[in-house]
CSV table of C-alpha atoms and ligand atoms in Angstrom, one decimal:
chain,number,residue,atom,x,y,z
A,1,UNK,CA,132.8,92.7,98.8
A,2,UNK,CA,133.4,94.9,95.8
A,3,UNK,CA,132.0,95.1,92.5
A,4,UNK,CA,131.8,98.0,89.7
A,5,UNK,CA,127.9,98.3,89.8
A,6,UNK,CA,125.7,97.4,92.7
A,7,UNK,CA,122.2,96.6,91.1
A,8,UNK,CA,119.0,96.8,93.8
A,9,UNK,CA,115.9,94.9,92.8
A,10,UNK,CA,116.0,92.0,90.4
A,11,UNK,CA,113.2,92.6,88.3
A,12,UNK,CA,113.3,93.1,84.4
A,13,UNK,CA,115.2,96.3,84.9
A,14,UNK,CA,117.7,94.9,87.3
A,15,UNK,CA,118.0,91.9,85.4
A,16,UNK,CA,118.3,93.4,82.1
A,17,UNK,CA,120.6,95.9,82.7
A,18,UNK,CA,122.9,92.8,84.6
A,19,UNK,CA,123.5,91.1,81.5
A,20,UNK,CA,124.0,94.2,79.5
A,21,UNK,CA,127.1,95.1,81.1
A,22,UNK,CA,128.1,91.5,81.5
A,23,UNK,CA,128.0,91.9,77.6
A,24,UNK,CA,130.5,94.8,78.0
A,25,UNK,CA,132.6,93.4,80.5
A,26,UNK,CA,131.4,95.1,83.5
A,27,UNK,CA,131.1,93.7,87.1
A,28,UNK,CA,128.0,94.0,88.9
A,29,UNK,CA,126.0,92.2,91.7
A,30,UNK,CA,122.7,92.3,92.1
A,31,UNK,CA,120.2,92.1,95.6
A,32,UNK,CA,116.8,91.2,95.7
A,33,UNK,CA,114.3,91.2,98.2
A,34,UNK,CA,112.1,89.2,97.5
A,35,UNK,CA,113.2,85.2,96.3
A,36,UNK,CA,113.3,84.1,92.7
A,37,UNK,CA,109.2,82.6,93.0
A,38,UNK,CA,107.9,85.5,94.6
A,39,UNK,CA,109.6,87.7,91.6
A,40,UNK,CA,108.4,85.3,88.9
A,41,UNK,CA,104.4,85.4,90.3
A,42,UNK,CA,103.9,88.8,89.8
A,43,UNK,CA,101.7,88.8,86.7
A,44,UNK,CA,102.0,92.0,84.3
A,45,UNK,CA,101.5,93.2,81.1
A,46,UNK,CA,102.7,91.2,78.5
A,47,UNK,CA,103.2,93.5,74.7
A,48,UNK,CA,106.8,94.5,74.1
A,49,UNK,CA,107.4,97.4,71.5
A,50,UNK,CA,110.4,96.6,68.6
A,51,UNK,CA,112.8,98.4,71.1
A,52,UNK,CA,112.6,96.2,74.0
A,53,UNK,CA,112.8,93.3,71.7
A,54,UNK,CA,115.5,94.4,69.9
A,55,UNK,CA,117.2,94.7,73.5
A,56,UNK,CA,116.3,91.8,74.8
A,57,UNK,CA,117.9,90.2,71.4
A,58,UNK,CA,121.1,92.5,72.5
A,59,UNK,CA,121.2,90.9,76.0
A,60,UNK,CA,121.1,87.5,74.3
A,61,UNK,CA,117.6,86.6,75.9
A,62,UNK,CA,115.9,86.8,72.7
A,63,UNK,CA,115.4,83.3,71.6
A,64,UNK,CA,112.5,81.6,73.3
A,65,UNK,CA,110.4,85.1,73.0
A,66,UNK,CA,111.0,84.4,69.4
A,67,UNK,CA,109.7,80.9,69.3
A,68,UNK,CA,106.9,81.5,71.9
A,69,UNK,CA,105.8,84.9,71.5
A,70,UNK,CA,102.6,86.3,69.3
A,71,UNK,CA,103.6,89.4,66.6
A,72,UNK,CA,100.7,91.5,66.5
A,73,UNK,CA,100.3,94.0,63.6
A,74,UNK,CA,97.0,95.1,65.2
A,75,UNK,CA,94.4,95.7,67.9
A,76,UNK,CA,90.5,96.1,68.3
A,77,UNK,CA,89.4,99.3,69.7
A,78,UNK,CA,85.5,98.7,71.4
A,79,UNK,CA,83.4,102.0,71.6
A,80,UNK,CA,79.7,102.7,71.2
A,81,UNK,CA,79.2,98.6,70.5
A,82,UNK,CA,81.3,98.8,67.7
A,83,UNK,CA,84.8,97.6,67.2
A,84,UNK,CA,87.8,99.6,65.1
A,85,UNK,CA,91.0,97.6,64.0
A,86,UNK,CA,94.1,100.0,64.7
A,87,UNK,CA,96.3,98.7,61.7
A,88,UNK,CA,99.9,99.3,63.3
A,89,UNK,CA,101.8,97.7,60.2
A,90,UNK,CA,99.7,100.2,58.0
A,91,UNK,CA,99.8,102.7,60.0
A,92,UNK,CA,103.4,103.1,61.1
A,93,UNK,CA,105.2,101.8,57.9
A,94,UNK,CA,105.4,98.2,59.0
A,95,UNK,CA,105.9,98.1,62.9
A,96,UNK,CA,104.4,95.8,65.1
A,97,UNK,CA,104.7,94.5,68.5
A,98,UNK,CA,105.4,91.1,70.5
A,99,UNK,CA,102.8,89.9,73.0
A,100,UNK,CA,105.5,88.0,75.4
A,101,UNK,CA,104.5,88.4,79.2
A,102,UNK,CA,107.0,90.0,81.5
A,103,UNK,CA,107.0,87.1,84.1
A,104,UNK,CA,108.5,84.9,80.5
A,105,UNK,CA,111.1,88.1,80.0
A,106,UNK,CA,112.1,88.1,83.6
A,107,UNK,CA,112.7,84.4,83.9
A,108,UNK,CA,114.9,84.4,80.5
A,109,UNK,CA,116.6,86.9,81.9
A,110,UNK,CA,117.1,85.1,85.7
A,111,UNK,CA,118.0,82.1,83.4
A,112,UNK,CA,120.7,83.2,81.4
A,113,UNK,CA,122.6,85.0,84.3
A,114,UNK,CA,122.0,81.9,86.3
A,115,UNK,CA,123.6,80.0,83.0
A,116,UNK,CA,126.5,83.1,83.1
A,117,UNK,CA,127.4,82.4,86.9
A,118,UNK,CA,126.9,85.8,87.7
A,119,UNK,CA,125.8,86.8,91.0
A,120,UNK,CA,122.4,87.7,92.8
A,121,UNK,CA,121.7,87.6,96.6
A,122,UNK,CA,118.0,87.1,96.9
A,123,UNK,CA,116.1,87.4,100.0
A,124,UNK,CA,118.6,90.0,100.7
A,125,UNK,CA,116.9,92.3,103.9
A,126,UNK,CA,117.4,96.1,105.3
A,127,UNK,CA,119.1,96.9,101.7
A,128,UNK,CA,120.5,99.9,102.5
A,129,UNK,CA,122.2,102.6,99.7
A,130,UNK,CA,125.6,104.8,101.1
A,131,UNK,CA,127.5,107.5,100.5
A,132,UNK,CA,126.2,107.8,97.0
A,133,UNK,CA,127.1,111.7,96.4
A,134,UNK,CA,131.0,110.7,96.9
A,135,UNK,CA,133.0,108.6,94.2
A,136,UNK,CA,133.4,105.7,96.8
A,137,UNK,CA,129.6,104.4,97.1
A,138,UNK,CA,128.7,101.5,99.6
A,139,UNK,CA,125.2,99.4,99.9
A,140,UNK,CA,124.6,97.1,103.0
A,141,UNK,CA,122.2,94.4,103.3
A,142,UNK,CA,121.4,91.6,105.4
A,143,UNK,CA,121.2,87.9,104.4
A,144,UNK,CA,120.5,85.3,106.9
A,145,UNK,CA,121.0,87.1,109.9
A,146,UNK,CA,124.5,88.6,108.9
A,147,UNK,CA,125.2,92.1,107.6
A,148,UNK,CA,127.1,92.8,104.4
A,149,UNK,CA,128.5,95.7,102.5
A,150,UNK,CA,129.4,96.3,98.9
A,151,UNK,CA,132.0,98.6,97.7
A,152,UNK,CA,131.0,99.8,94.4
A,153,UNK,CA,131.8,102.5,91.8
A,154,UNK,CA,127.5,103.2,91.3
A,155,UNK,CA,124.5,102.0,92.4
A,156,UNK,CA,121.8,101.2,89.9
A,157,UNK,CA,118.1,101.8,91.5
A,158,UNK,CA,116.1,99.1,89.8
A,159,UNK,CA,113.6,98.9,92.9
A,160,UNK,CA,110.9,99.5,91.7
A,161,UNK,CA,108.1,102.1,93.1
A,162,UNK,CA,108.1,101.1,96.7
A,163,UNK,CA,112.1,100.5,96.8
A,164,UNK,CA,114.7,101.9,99.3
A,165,UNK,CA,116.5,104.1,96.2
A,166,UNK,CA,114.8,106.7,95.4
A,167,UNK,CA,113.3,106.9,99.2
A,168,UNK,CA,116.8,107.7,99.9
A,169,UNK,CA,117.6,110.8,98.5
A,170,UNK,CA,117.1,113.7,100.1
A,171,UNK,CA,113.9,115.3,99.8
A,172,UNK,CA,115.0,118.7,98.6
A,173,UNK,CA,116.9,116.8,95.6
A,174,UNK,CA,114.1,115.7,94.1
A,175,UNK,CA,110.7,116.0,92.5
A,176,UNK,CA,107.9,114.2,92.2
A,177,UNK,CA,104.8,114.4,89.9
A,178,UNK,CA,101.7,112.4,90.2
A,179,UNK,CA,98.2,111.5,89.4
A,180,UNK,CA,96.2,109.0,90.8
A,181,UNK,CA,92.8,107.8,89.1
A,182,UNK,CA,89.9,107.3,90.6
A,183,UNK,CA,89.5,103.5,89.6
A,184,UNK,CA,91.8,100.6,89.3
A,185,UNK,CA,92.1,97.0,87.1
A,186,UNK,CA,90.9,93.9,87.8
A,187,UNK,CA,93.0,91.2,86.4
A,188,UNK,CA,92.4,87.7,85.6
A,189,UNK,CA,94.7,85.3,84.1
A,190,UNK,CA,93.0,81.8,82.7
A,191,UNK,CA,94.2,78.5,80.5
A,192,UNK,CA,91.4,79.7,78.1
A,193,UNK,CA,92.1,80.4,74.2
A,194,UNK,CA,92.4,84.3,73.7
A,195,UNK,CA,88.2,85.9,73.2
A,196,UNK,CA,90.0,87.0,69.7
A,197,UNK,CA,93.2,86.7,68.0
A,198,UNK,CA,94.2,90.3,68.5
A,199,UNK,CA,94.1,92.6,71.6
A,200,UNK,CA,90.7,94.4,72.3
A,201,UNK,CA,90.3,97.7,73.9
A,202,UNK,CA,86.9,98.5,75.5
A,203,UNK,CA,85.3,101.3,76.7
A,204,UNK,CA,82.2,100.4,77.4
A,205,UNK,CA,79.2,102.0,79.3
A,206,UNK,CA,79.9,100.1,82.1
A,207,UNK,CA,83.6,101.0,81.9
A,208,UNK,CA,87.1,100.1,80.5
A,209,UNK,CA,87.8,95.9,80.0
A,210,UNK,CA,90.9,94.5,78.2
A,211,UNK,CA,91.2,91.4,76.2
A,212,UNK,CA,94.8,90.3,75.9
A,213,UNK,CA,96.6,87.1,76.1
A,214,UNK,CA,99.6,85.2,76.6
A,215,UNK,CA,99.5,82.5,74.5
A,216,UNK,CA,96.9,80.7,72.0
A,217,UNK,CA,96.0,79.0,75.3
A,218,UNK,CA,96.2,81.1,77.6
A,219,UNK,CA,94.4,84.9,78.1
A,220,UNK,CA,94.8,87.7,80.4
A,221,UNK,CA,91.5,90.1,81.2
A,222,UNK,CA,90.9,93.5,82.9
A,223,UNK,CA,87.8,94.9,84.5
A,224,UNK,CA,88.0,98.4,85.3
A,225,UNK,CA,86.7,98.5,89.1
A,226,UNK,CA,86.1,101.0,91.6
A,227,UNK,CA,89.4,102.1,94.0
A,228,UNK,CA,87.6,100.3,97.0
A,229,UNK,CA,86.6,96.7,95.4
A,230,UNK,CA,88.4,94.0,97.0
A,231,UNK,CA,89.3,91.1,94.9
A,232,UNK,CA,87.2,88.5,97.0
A,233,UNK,CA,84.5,90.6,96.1
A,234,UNK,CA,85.3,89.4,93.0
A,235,UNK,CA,84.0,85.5,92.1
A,236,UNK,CA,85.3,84.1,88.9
A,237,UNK,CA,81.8,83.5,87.7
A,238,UNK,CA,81.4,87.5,88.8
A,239,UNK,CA,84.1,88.4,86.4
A,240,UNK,CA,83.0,86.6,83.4
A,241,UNK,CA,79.7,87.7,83.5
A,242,UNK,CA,80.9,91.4,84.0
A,243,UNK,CA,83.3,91.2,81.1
A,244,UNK,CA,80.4,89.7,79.2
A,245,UNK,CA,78.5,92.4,79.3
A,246,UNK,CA,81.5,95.1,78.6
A,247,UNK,CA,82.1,93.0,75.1
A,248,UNK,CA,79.9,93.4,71.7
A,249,UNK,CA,77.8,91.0,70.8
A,250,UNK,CA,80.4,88.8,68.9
A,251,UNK,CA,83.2,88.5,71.2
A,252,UNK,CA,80.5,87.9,73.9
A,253,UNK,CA,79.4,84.9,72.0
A,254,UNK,CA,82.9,84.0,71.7
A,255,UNK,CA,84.4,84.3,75.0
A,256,UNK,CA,85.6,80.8,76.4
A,257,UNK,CA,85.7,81.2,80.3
A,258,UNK,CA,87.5,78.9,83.1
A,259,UNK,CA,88.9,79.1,86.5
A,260,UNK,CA,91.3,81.5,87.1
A,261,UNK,CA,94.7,81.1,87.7
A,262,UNK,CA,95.6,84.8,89.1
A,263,UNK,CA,93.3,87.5,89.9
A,264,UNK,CA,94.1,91.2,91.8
A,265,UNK,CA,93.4,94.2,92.0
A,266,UNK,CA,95.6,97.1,90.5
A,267,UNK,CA,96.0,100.7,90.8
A,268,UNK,CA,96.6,103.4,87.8
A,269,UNK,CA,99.0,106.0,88.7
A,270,UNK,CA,101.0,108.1,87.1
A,271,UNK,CA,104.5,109.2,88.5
A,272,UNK,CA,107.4,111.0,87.4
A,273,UNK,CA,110.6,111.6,89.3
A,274,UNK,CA,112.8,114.1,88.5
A,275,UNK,CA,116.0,113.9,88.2
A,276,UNK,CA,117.0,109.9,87.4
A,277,UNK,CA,120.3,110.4,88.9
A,278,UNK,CA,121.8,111.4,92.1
A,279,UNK,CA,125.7,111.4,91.8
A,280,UNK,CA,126.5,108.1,91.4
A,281,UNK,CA,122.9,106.7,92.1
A,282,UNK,CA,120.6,106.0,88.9
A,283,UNK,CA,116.7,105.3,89.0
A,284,UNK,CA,115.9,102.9,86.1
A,285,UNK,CA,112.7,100.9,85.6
A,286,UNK,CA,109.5,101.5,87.8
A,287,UNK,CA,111.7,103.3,90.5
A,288,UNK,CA,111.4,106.3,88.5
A,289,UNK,CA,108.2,106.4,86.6
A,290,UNK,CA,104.8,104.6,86.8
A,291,UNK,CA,102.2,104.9,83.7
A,292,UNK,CA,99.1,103.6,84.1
A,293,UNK,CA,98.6,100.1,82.2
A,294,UNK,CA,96.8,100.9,79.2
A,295,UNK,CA,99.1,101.1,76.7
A,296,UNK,CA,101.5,98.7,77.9
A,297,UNK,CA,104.4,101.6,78.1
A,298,UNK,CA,106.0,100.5,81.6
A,299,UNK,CA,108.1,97.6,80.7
A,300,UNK,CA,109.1,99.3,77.7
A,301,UNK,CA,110.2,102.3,79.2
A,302,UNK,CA,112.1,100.4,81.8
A,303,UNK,CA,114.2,98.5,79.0
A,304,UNK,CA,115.0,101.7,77.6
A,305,UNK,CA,116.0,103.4,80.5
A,306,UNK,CA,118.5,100.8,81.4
A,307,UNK,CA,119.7,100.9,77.8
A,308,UNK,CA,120.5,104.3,78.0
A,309,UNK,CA,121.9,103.5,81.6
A,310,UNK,CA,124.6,100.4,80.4
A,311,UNK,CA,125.4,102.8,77.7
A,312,UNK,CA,126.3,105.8,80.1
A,313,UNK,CA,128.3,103.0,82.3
A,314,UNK,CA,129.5,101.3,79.5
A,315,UNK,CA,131.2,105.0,77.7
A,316,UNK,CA,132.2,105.8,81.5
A,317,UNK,CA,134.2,102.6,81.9
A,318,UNK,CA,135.6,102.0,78.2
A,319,UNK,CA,136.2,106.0,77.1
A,320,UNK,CA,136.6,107.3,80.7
A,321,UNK,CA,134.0,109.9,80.0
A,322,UNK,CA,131.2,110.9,81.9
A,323,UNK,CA,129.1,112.4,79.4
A,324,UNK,CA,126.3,109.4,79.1
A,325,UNK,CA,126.3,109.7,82.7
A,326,UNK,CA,126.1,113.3,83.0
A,327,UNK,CA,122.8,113.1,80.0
A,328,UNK,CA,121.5,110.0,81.7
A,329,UNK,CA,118.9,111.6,83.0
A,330,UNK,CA,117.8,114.2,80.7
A,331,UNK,CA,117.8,111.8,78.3
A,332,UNK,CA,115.8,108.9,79.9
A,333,UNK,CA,113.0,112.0,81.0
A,334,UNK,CA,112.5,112.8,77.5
A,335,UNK,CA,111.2,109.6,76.5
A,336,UNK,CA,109.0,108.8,79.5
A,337,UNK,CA,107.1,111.7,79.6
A,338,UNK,CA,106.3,111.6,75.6
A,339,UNK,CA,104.9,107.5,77.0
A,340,UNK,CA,103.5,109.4,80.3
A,341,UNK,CA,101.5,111.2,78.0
A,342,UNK,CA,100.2,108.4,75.7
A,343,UNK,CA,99.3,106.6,78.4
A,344,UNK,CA,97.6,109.6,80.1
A,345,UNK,CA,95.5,110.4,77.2
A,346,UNK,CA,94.8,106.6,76.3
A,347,UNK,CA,93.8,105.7,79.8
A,348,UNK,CA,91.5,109.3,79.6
A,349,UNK,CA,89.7,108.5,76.5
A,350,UNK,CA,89.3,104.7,77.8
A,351,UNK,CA,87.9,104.7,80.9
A,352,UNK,CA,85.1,105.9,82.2
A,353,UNK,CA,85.0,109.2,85.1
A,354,UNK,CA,82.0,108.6,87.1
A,355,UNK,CA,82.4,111.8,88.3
A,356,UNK,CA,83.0,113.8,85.3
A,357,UNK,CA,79.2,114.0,84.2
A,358,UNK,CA,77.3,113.1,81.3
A,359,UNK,CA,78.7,115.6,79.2
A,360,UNK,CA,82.2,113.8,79.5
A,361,UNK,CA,81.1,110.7,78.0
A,362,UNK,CA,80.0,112.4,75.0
A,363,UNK,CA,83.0,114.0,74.7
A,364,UNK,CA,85.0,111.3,74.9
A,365,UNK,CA,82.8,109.3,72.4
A,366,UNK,CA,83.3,112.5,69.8
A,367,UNK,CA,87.3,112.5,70.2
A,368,UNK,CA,86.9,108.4,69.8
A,369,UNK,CA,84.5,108.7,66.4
A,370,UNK,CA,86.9,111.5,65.1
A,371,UNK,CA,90.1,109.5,66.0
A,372,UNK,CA,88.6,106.5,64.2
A,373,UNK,CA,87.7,108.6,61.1
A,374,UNK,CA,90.7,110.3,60.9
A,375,UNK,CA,93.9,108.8,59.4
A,376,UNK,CA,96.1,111.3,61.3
A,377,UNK,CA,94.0,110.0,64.6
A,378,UNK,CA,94.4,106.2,63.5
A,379,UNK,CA,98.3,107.4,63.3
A,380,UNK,CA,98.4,109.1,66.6
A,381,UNK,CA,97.5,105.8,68.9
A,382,UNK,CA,99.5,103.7,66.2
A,383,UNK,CA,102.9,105.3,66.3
A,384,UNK,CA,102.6,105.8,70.2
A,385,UNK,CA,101.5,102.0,70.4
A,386,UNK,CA,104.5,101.0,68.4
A,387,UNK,CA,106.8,103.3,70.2
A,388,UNK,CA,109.0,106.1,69.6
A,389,UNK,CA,112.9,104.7,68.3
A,390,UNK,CA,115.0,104.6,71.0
A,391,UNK,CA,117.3,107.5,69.5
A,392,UNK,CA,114.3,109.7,68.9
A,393,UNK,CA,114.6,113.4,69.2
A,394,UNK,CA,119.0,113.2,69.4
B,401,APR,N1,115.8,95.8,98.3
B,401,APR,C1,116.0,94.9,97.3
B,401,APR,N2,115.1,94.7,96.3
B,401,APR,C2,114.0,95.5,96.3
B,401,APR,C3,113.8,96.5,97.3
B,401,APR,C4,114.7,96.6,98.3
B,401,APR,N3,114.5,97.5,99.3
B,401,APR,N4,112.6,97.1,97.0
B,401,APR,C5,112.1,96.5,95.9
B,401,APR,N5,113.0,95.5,95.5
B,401,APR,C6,112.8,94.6,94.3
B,401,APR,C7,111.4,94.1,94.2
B,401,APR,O1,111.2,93.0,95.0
B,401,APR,C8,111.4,93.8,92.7
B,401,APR,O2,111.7,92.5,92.4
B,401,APR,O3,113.0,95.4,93.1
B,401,APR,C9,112.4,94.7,92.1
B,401,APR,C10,111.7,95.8,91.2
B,401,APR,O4,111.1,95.1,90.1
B,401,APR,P1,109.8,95.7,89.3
B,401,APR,O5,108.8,96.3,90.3
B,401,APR,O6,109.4,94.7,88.4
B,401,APR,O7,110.4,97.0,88.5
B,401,APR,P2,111.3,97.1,87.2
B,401,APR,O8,112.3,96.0,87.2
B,401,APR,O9,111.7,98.5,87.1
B,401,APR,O10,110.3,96.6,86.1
B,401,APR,C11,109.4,97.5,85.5
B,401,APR,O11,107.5,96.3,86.1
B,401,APR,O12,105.5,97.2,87.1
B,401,APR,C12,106.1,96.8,85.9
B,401,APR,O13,105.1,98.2,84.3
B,401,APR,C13,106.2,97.9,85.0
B,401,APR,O14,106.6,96.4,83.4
B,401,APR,C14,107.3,97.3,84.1
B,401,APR,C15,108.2,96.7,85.0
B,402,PHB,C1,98.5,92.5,79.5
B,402,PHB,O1,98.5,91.6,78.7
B,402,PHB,O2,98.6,92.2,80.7
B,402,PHB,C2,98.3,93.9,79.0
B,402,PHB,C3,98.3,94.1,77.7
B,402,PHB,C4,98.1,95.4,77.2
B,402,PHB,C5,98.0,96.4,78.1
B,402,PHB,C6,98.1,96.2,79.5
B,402,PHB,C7,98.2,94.9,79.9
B,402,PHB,O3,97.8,97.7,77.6
């Protein structure tokens, strides 16, 4: 088999990136591990910034998130029992964002290159990535007992974190930066209506909780748990009476509970490779870079990355230049270390460090009551929120 691009991992990175050079004429093929289900029952966040919609609206995907999805022009931040509205539209000259959950972007995305008759080997095993520092790449997989190569011109690593791509390159080729936290997310998804019409933002006493949502009927909470909770420690009942008592007052009062639909367990990490590219191997998406959740930054960054990827591929093909290529990387680090960062310091001034001592807390609760109080602060979180332009910084 032979195709221009080889795309490993069909999430929204893979799948995105697909129809972008289908747009432009480009061949690819894509392999998946895991099958179409598995990919579209991993729940995560759920706000998309201007830029990924914009994208998604340049891949043609666009339409249902329009009819379906929420536009928020703000969210509550919780501190000290009281809660702050973070005016994005004010703040940032009229930008807001789309609540639209990535399982709904990926299965738009499945749907129109299933409608396109473009191709995607799922449940493909032992994907393996060849020969990727010569001009004359080669990935081999197995599907149903049979083994199967792909000539291609590159290989896009859309593999996410534990994928085969970037643990390919040779170790001396590439760096890696990282921070774990001490604590992780507990996640439940419910067919209840949203606590409050907006996103909320808590950092309470007895640590971070989330309010978000996926649609007026359906909402989507986090619990910020120890590192060694299990989630069948966890009992629905257990959950809502936790969040309870993370909320003010108010929302308390307000929140409609229910059985849930998903619940786990996540980690916050931070990760950063460096370099994205590897002759004619690119890292896109989550195989890359990891934020931690708060903030929302990872699906965002991955769109962008593989816009900056079709473009490279797309100049490469089209002008036979190999600039984009040759910036692909510099380019795509710039922006996910400026979203590295937000989400860093958001997740910091969220959460609470059990080990950090009392005199942390305060701390953080000074930096939150002068953020609040400050117009510059209220600016800071609201043109990170929004997100920086896609050209930023050129
Ligand atoms: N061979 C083939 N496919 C693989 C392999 C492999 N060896 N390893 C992983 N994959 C597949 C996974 O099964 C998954 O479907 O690659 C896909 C990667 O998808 P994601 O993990 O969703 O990563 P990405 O597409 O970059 O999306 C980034 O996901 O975690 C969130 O916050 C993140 O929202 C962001 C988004
Ligand atoms: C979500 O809805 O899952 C979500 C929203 C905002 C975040 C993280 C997750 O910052």
């Amino acid at each position: 088999m032979k195709t221009q691009v080889a795309i490993i991992g069909a999430g929204p990175s893979g799948l995105l990136l697909g129809q972008l050079l289908h747009k432009a004429g480009i061949d690819a093929i894509i392999l998946e591990r895991q099958s179409p289900d598995y990919v579209l029952g991993r729940i995560r966040a759920g706000v998309l910034e201007q830029v990924a919609t914009d994208l998604l609206d340049e891949a043609g995907v666009g339409q249902r998130m329009h009819a379906e999805g929420l536009v928020h022009t703000g969210f509550d931040m919780l501190f000290n029992g009281e809660r702050h509205r973070i005016d994005l539209e004010r703040l940032t000259g009229g930008r807001k964002v789309m609540v639209y959950g990535q399982t709904e972007v990926t299965r738009d995305l499945m749907e129109a290159r299933k409608a396109a008759g473009l191709p995607t080997v799922y449940e493909a095993a032992n994907v393996q990535v060849h020969d990727f520092d010569t001009t004359r790449p080669r990935v081999s997989y197995e599907k149903d007992g049979r083994s199967h190569t792909i000539e291609c011109d590159f290989i896009a690593g859309c593999d996410g974190f534990h994928g085969v791509c970037r643990a390919s390159v040779p170790r001396g080729a590439i760096q890696e930066f990282e921070k774990v936290y001490p604590f992780g997310w507990l996640g439940l998804l419910s067919d209840t209506p949203p606590v409050h019409h907006e996103l909320i933002y808590v950092n309470s006493e007895r640590g971070f909780a989330l309010c978000s949502q996926r649609s007026h009927t359906r909402s989507r909470y986090y619990l910020q748990v120890p590192l060694t909770d299990k989630v069948e420690q966890w009992s629905d009942e257990a959950f809502w009476t936790e969040l309870r008592l993370r909320l003010d007052p108010a929302a308390a009062d307000k929140l409609v509970t229910g059985p849930s639909l998903e619940k786990s367990i996540a980690p916050l990490r931070s990760f950063v490779t460096e370099p994205l590219r590897f002759g004619r191997l690119f890292l896109a998406g989550d195989a890359g870079h990891i934020v931690p959740p708060t903030g929302a930054k990872g699906l965002n960054l991955a769109a962008t990355d593989v816009k900056y990827l079709s473009n490279a591929l797309i100049e490469f093909y089209q002008e036979r230049s190999e600039a984009g290529i040759d910036s692909y990387s510099q380019r795509c680090l710039k922006r996910i270390w400026r979203a590295e960062r937000f989400s860093w310091w958001f997740t910091s001034i969220m959460h609470r460090f059990p080990d950090e001592g009392a005199i942390h807390a305060r701390l953080q609760q000074a930096e939150l009551d002068y953020l609040m109080h400050s117009e510059a602060g209220l600016k800071t979180i609201a043109e990170n929120y929004v997100g920086l332009p896609l050209d930023f910084g050129d």
